[in-house]
CSV table of C-alpha atoms in Angstrom, one decimal:
chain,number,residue,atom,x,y,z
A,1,UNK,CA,26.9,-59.2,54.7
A,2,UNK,CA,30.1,-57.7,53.3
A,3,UNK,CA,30.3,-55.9,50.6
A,4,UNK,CA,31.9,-57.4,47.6
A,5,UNK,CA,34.3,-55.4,46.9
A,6,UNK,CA,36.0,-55.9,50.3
A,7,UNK,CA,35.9,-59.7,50.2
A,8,UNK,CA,37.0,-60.5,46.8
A,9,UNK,CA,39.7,-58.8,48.1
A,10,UNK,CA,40.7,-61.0,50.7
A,11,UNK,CA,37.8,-64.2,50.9
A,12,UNK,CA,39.4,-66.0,54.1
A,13,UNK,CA,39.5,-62.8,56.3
A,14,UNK,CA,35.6,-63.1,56.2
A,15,UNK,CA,34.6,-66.7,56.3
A,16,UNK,CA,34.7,-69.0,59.7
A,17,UNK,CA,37.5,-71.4,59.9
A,18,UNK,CA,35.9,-74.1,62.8
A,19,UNK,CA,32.8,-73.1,63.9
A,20,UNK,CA,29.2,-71.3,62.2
A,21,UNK,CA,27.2,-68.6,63.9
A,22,UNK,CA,23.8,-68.1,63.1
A,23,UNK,CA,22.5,-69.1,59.4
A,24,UNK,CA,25.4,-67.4,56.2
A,25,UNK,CA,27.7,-69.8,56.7
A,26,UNK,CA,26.0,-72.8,58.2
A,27,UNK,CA,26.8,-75.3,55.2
A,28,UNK,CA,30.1,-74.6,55.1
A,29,UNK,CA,32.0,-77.9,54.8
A,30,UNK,CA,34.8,-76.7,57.2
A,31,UNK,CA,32.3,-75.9,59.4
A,32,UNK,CA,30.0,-78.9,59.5
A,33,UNK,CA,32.4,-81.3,61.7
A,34,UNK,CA,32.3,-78.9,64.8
A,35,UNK,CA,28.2,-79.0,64.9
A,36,UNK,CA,28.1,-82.4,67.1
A,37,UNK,CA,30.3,-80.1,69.3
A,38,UNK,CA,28.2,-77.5,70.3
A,39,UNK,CA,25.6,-80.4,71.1
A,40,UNK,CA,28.4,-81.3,73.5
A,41,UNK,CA,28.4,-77.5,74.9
A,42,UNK,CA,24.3,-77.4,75.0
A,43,UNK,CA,24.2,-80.1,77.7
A,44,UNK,CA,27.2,-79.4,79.8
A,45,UNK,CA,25.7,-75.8,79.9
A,46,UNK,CA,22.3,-77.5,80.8
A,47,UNK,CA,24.1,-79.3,83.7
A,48,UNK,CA,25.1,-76.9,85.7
A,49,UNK,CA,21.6,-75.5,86.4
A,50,UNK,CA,19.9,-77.7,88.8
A,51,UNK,CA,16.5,-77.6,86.7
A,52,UNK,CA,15.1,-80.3,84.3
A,53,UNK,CA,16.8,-79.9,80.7
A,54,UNK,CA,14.0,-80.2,79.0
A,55,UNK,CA,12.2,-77.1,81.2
A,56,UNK,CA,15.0,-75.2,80.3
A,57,UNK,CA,14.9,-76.0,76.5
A,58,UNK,CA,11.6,-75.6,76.5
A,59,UNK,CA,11.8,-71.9,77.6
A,60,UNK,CA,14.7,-70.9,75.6
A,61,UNK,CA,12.6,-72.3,72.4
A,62,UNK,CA,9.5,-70.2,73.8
A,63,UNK,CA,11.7,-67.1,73.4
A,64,UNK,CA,13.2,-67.4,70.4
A,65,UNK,CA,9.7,-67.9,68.8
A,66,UNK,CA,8.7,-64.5,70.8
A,67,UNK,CA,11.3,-62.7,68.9
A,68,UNK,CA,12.1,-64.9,65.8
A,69,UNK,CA,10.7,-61.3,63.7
A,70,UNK,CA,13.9,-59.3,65.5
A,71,UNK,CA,16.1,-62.1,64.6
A,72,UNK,CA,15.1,-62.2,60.9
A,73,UNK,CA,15.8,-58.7,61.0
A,74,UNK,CA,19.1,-59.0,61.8
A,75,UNK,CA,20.1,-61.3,58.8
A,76,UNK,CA,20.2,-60.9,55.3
A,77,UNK,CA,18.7,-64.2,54.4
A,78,UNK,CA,20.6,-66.3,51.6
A,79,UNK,CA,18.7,-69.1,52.3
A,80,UNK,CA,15.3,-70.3,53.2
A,81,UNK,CA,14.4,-71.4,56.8
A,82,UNK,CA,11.6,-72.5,58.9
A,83,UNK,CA,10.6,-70.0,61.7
A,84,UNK,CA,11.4,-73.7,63.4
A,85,UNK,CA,14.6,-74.3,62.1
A,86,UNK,CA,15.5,-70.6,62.9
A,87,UNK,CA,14.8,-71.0,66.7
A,88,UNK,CA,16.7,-74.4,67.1
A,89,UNK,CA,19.6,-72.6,65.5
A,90,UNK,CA,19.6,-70.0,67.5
A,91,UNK,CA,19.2,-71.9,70.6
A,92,UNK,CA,21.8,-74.0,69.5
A,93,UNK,CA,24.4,-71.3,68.8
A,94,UNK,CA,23.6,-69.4,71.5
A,95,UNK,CA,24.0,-72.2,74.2
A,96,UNK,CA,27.3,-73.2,72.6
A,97,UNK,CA,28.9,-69.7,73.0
A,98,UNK,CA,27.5,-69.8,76.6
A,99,UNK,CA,28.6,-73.1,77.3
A,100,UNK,CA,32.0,-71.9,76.0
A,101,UNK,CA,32.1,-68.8,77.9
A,102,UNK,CA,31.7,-70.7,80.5
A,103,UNK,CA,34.7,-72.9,80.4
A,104,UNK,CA,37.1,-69.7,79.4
A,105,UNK,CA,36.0,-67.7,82.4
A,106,UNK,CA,37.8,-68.6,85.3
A,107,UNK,CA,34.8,-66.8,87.3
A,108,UNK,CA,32.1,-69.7,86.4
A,109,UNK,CA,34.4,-72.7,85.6
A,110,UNK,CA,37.5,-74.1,87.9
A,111,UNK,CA,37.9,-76.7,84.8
A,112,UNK,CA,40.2,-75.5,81.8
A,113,UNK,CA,39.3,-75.2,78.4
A,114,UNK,CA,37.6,-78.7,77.4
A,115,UNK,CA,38.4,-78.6,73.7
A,116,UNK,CA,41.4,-78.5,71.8
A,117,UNK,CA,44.1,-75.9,72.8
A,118,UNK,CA,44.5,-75.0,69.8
A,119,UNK,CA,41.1,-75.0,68.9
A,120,UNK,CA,40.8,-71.9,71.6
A,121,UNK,CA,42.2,-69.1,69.3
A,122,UNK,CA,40.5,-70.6,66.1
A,123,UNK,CA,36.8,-70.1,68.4
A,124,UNK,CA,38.1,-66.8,69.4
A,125,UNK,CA,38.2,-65.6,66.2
A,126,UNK,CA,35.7,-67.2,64.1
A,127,UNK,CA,33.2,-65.6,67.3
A,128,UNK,CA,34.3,-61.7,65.8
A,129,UNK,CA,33.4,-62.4,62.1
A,130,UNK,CA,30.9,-60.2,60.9
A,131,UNK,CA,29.0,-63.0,58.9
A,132,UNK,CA,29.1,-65.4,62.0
A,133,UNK,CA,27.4,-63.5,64.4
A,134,UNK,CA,24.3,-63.7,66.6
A,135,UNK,CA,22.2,-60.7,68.1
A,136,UNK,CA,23.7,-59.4,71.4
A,137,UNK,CA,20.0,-59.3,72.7
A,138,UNK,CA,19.3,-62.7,71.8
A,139,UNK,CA,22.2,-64.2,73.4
A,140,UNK,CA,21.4,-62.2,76.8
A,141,UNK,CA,18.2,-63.5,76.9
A,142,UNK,CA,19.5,-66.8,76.4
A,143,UNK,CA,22.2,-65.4,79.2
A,144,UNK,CA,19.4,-64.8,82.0
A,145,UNK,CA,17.1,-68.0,81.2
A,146,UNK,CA,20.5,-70.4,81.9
A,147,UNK,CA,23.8,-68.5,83.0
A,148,UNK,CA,21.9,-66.4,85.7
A,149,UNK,CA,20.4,-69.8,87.1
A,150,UNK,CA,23.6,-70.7,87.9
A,151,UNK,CA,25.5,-67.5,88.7
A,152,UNK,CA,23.2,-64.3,89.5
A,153,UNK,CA,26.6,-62.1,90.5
A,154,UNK,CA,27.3,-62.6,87.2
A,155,UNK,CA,26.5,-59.6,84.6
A,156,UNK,CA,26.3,-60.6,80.4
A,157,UNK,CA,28.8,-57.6,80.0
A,158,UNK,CA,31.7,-60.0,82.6
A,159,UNK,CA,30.5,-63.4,80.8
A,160,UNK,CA,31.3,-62.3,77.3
A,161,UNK,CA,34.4,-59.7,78.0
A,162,UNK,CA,37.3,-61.9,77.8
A,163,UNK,CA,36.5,-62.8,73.7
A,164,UNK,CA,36.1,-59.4,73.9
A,165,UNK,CA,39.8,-58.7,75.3
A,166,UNK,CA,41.2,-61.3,73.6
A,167,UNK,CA,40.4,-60.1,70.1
A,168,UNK,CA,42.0,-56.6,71.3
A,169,UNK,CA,44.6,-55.9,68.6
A,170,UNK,CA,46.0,-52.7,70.8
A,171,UNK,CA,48.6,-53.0,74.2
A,172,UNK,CA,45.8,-50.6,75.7
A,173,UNK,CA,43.2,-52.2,77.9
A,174,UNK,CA,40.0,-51.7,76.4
A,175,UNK,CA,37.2,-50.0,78.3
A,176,UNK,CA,33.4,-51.2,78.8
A,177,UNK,CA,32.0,-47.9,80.8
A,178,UNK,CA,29.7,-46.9,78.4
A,179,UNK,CA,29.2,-50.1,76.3
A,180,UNK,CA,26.0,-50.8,75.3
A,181,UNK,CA,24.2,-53.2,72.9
A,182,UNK,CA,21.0,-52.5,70.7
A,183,UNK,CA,18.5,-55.0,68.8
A,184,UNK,CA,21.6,-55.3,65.8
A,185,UNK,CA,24.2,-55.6,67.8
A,186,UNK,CA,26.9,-58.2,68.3
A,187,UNK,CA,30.5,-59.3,69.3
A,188,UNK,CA,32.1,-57.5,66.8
A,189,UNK,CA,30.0,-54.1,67.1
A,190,UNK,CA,31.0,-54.4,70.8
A,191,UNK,CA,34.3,-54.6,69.9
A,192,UNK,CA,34.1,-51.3,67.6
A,193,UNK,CA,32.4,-49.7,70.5
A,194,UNK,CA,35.8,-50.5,72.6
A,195,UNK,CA,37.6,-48.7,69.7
A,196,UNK,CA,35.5,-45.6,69.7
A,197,UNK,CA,36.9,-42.2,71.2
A,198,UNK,CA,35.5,-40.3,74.6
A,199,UNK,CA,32.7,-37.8,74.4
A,200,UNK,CA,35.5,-35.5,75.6
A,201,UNK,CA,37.7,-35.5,72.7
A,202,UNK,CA,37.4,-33.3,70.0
A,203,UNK,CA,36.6,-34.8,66.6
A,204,UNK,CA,38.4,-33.3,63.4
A,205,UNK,CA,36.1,-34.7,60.1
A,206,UNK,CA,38.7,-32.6,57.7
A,207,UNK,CA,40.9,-34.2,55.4
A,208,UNK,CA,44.5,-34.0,55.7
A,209,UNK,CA,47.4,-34.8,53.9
A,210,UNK,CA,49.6,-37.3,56.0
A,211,UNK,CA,53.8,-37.7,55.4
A,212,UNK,CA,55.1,-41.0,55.6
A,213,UNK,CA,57.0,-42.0,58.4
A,214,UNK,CA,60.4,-41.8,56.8
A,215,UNK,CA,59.4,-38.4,55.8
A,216,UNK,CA,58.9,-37.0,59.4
A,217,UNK,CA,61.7,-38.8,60.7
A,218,UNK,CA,63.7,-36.9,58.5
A,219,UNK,CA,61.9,-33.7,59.0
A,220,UNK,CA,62.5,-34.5,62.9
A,221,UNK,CA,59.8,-35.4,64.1
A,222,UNK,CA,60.3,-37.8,67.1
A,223,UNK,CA,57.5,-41.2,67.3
A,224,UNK,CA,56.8,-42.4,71.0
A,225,UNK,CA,54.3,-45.4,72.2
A,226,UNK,CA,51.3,-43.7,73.9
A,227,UNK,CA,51.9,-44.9,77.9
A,228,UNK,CA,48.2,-44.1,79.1
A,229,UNK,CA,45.8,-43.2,76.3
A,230,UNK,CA,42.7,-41.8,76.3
A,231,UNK,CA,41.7,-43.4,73.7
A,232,UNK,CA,43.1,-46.4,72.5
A,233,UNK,CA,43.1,-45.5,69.1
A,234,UNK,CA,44.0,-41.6,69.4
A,235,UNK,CA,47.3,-40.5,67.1
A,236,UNK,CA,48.4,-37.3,69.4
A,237,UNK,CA,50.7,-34.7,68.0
A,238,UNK,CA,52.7,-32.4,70.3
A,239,UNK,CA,54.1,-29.4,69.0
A,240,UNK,CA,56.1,-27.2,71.4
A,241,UNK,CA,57.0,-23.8,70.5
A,242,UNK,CA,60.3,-22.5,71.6
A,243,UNK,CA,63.2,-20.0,70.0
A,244,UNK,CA,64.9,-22.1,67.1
A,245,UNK,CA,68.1,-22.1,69.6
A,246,UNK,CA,66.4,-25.0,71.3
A,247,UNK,CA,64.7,-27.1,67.8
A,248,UNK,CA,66.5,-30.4,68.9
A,249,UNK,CA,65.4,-30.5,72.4
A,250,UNK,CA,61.8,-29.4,71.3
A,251,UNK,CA,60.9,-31.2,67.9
A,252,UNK,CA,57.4,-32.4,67.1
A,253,UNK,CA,56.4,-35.6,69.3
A,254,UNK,CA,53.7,-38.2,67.7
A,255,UNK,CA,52.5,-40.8,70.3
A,256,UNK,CA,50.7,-43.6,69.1
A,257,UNK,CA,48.7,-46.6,70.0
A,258,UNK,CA,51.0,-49.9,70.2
A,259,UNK,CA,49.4,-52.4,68.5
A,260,UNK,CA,50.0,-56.1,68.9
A,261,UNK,CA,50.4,-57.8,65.9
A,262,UNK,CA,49.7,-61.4,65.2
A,263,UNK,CA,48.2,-63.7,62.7
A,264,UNK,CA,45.1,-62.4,63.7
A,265,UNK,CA,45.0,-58.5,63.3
A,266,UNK,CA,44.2,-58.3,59.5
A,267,UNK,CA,41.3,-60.5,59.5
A,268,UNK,CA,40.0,-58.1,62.7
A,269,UNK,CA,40.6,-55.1,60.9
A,270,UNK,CA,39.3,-56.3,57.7
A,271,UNK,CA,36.2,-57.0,59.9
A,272,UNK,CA,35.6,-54.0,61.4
A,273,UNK,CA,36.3,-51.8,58.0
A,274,UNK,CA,33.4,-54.0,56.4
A,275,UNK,CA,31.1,-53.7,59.5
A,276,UNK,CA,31.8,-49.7,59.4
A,277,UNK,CA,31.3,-49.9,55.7
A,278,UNK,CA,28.1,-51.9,55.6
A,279,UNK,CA,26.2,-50.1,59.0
A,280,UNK,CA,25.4,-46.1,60.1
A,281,UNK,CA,28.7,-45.8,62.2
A,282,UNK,CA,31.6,-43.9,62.3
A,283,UNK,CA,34.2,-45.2,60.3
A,284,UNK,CA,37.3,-44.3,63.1
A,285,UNK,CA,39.0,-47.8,62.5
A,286,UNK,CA,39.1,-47.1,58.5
A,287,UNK,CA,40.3,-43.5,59.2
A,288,UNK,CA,43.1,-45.3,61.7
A,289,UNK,CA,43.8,-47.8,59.4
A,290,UNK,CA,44.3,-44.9,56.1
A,291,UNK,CA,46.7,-43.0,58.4
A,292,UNK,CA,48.7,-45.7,59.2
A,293,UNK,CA,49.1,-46.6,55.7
A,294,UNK,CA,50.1,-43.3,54.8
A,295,UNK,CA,52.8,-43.5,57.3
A,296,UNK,CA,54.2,-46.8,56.4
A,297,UNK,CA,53.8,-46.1,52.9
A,298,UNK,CA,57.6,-45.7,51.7
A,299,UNK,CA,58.7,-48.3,54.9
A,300,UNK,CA,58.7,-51.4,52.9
A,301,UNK,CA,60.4,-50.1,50.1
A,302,UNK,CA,62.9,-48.7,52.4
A,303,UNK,CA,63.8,-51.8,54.5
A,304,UNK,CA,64.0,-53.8,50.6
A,305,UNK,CA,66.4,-51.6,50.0
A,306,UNK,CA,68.6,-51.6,52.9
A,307,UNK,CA,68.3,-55.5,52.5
A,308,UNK,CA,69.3,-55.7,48.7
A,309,UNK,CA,71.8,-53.1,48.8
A,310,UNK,CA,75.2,-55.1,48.0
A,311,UNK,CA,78.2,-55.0,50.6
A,312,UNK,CA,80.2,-52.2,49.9
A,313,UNK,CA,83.7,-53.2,47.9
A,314,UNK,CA,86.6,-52.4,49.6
A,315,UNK,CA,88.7,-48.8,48.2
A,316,UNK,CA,90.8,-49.8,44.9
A,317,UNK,CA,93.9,-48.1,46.5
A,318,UNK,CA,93.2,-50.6,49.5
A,319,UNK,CA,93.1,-53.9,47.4
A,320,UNK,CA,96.4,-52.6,45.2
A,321,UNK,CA,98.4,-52.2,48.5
A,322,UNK,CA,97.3,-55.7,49.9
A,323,UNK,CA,97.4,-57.7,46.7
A,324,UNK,CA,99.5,-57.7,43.2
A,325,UNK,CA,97.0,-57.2,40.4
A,326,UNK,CA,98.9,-59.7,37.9
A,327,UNK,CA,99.6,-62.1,41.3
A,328,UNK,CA,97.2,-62.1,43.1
A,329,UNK,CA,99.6,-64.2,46.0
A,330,UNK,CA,102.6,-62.2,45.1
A,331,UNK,CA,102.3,-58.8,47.1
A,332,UNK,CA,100.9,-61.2,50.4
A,333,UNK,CA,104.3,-64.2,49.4
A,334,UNK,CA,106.5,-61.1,50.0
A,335,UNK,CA,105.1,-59.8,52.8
A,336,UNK,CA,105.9,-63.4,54.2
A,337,UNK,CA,109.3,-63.5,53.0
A,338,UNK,CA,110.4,-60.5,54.3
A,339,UNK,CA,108.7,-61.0,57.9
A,340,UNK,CA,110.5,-64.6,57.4
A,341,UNK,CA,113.9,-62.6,56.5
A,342,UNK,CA,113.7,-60.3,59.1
A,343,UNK,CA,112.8,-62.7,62.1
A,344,UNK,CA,115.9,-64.6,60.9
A,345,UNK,CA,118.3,-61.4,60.8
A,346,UNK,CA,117.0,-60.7,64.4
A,347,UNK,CA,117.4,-64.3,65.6
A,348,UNK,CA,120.9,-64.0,64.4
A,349,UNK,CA,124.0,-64.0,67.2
A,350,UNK,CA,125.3,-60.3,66.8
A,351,UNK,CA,128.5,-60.1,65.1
């Protein structure tokens, strides 16, 4: 579960808006309405295999009670349940996210989306929560009694990458080489295996103090979007060292990660700084998320500044030599008059 004193600071980022994975937030009220839905997902997935339903049911309910121990190892249990009631909601949830998969992945499915468009992103998310989740090893079992039935060129790894991808809050395209899942592991751990460096690159645990953006600007240090990185998350300082003669051309470079921001990337970083923070893992995507606030720290402040800052007033000297203090007409009436005065004189027949 996540720890308190991350969700009292933001409640929403943590709790499903449409649909409930496994048992913490299963009496929801939000939540409730979308159950006769994933009914709707179970037998379309059922459909496709050309074996009885009820052989199929009965097998995926076989398994779940083979490894109902594992599953109730992977939940802190706020709630009492039936070893029963456990297995039909696990069947349940796992054959909706299958059936969904399904219909997103234009590999298995030549129909679109069946649901709501704009239900799509609300899914999407609510499927990376780290209190909605489901056991990766679960869900592949479920994966090889159904999906494989249908479509044995079909890995678990291709079935569930695009909610994956889709959750991706980087430009970088993520990588899936060397991702692997264990008995605890789920959607969003996958994810937070994506955002893990190589094997290759060297890993600095020391703690450094980090300038604010403004600061190194000034300093002249020059920012530039990483093109290729090795690592999606990797903050990459160049320094060249050449005679002083040649500073400008040679300042310090920073290249960094473009991330794409939408309404989605706090709740996905919130996510991953409570699953680093509750689980034995690294914590790369707090450390990532510290420096950039230390960067950004004075940016806000700046930009309400540059926004509040009044208009400049014109020079006094400039005002006295348009406009007469006491008249405030006068200075601009003569100006007429005179223009007036000397169009007339020049209009004039020569004497």
């Amino acid at each position: 579960m996540v720890p308190s004193i991350l969700r009292d600071l933001s409640p929403s980022s943590f709790n499903p808006q449409l649909v409930s994975i496994g048992p913490l937030h299963r009496e929801d009220e939000n939540v409730k309405a979308f159950e006769g839905q994933k009914i709707s997902y179970l037998i379309n997935l059922m459909s496709y295999i050309k074996s009885p339903q009820e052989e199929i049911l009965e097998s995926c309910m076989q398994k779940a009670y083979s490894v109902i121990n594992k599953i109730k190892g992977c939940y802190i249990w706020t709630k009492a349940f039936t070893d029963s009631e456990i297995a039909e909601m696990m069947v349940m949830d796992a054959c909706f996210m299958l059936g969904f998969m399904i219909e997103i992945n234009s590999l298995l499915s030549e129909n679109s989306y069946m649901g709501k468009q704009l239900q799509l992103g609300t899914i999407m998310h609510d499927l990376m929560l780290l209190e909605n989740q489901i056991p990766l090893f679960f869900l592949d079992e479920m994966f090889q009694l159904t999906v494989m039935k249908l479509r044995s060129d079909i890995s678990f790894i291709q079935l569930i990458k695009p909610v994956i991808v889709s959750n991706n809050f980087f430009k970088a395209k993520l990588k899936f080489d060397n991702v692997s899942f264990g008995t605890s592991d789920h959607f969003l751990s996958l994810l937070h295996q994506c955002y893990m460096p190589p094997d290759n690159i060297k890993k600095d645990y020391s703690t450094k103090i980090i300038h604010s953006a403004i600061d190194l600007d000034r300093a002249g240090v020059i920012f530039k979007p990483s093109e290729d990185p090795t690592w999606v998350m990797g903050i990459e300082v160049k320094q060249n060292r050449f005679p002083c003669l040649f500073w400008y051309w040679n300042r310090p470079t920073v290249t960094m990660p473009v991330l794409s921001v939408d309404d989605s990337i706090e709740f996905l970083i919130r996510n991953l700084i409570a699953y680093e923070q509750s689980f034995q893992t690294q914590g790369y995507v707090t450390s990532y998320s510290f420096a950039m606030n230390m960067l950004l720290k004075d940016v806000g402040a700046n930009i309400d500044q540059t926004t509040t800052d009044p208009v400049p007033a014109p020079e006094e000297d400039h005002l006295n030599s348009s406009f007469n203090n006491d008249d405030p007409t006068g200075s601009l009436t003569d100006r007429v008059d005179d223009t007036d005065a000397s169009s007339s004189s020049s209009d004039s027949p020569s004497q």
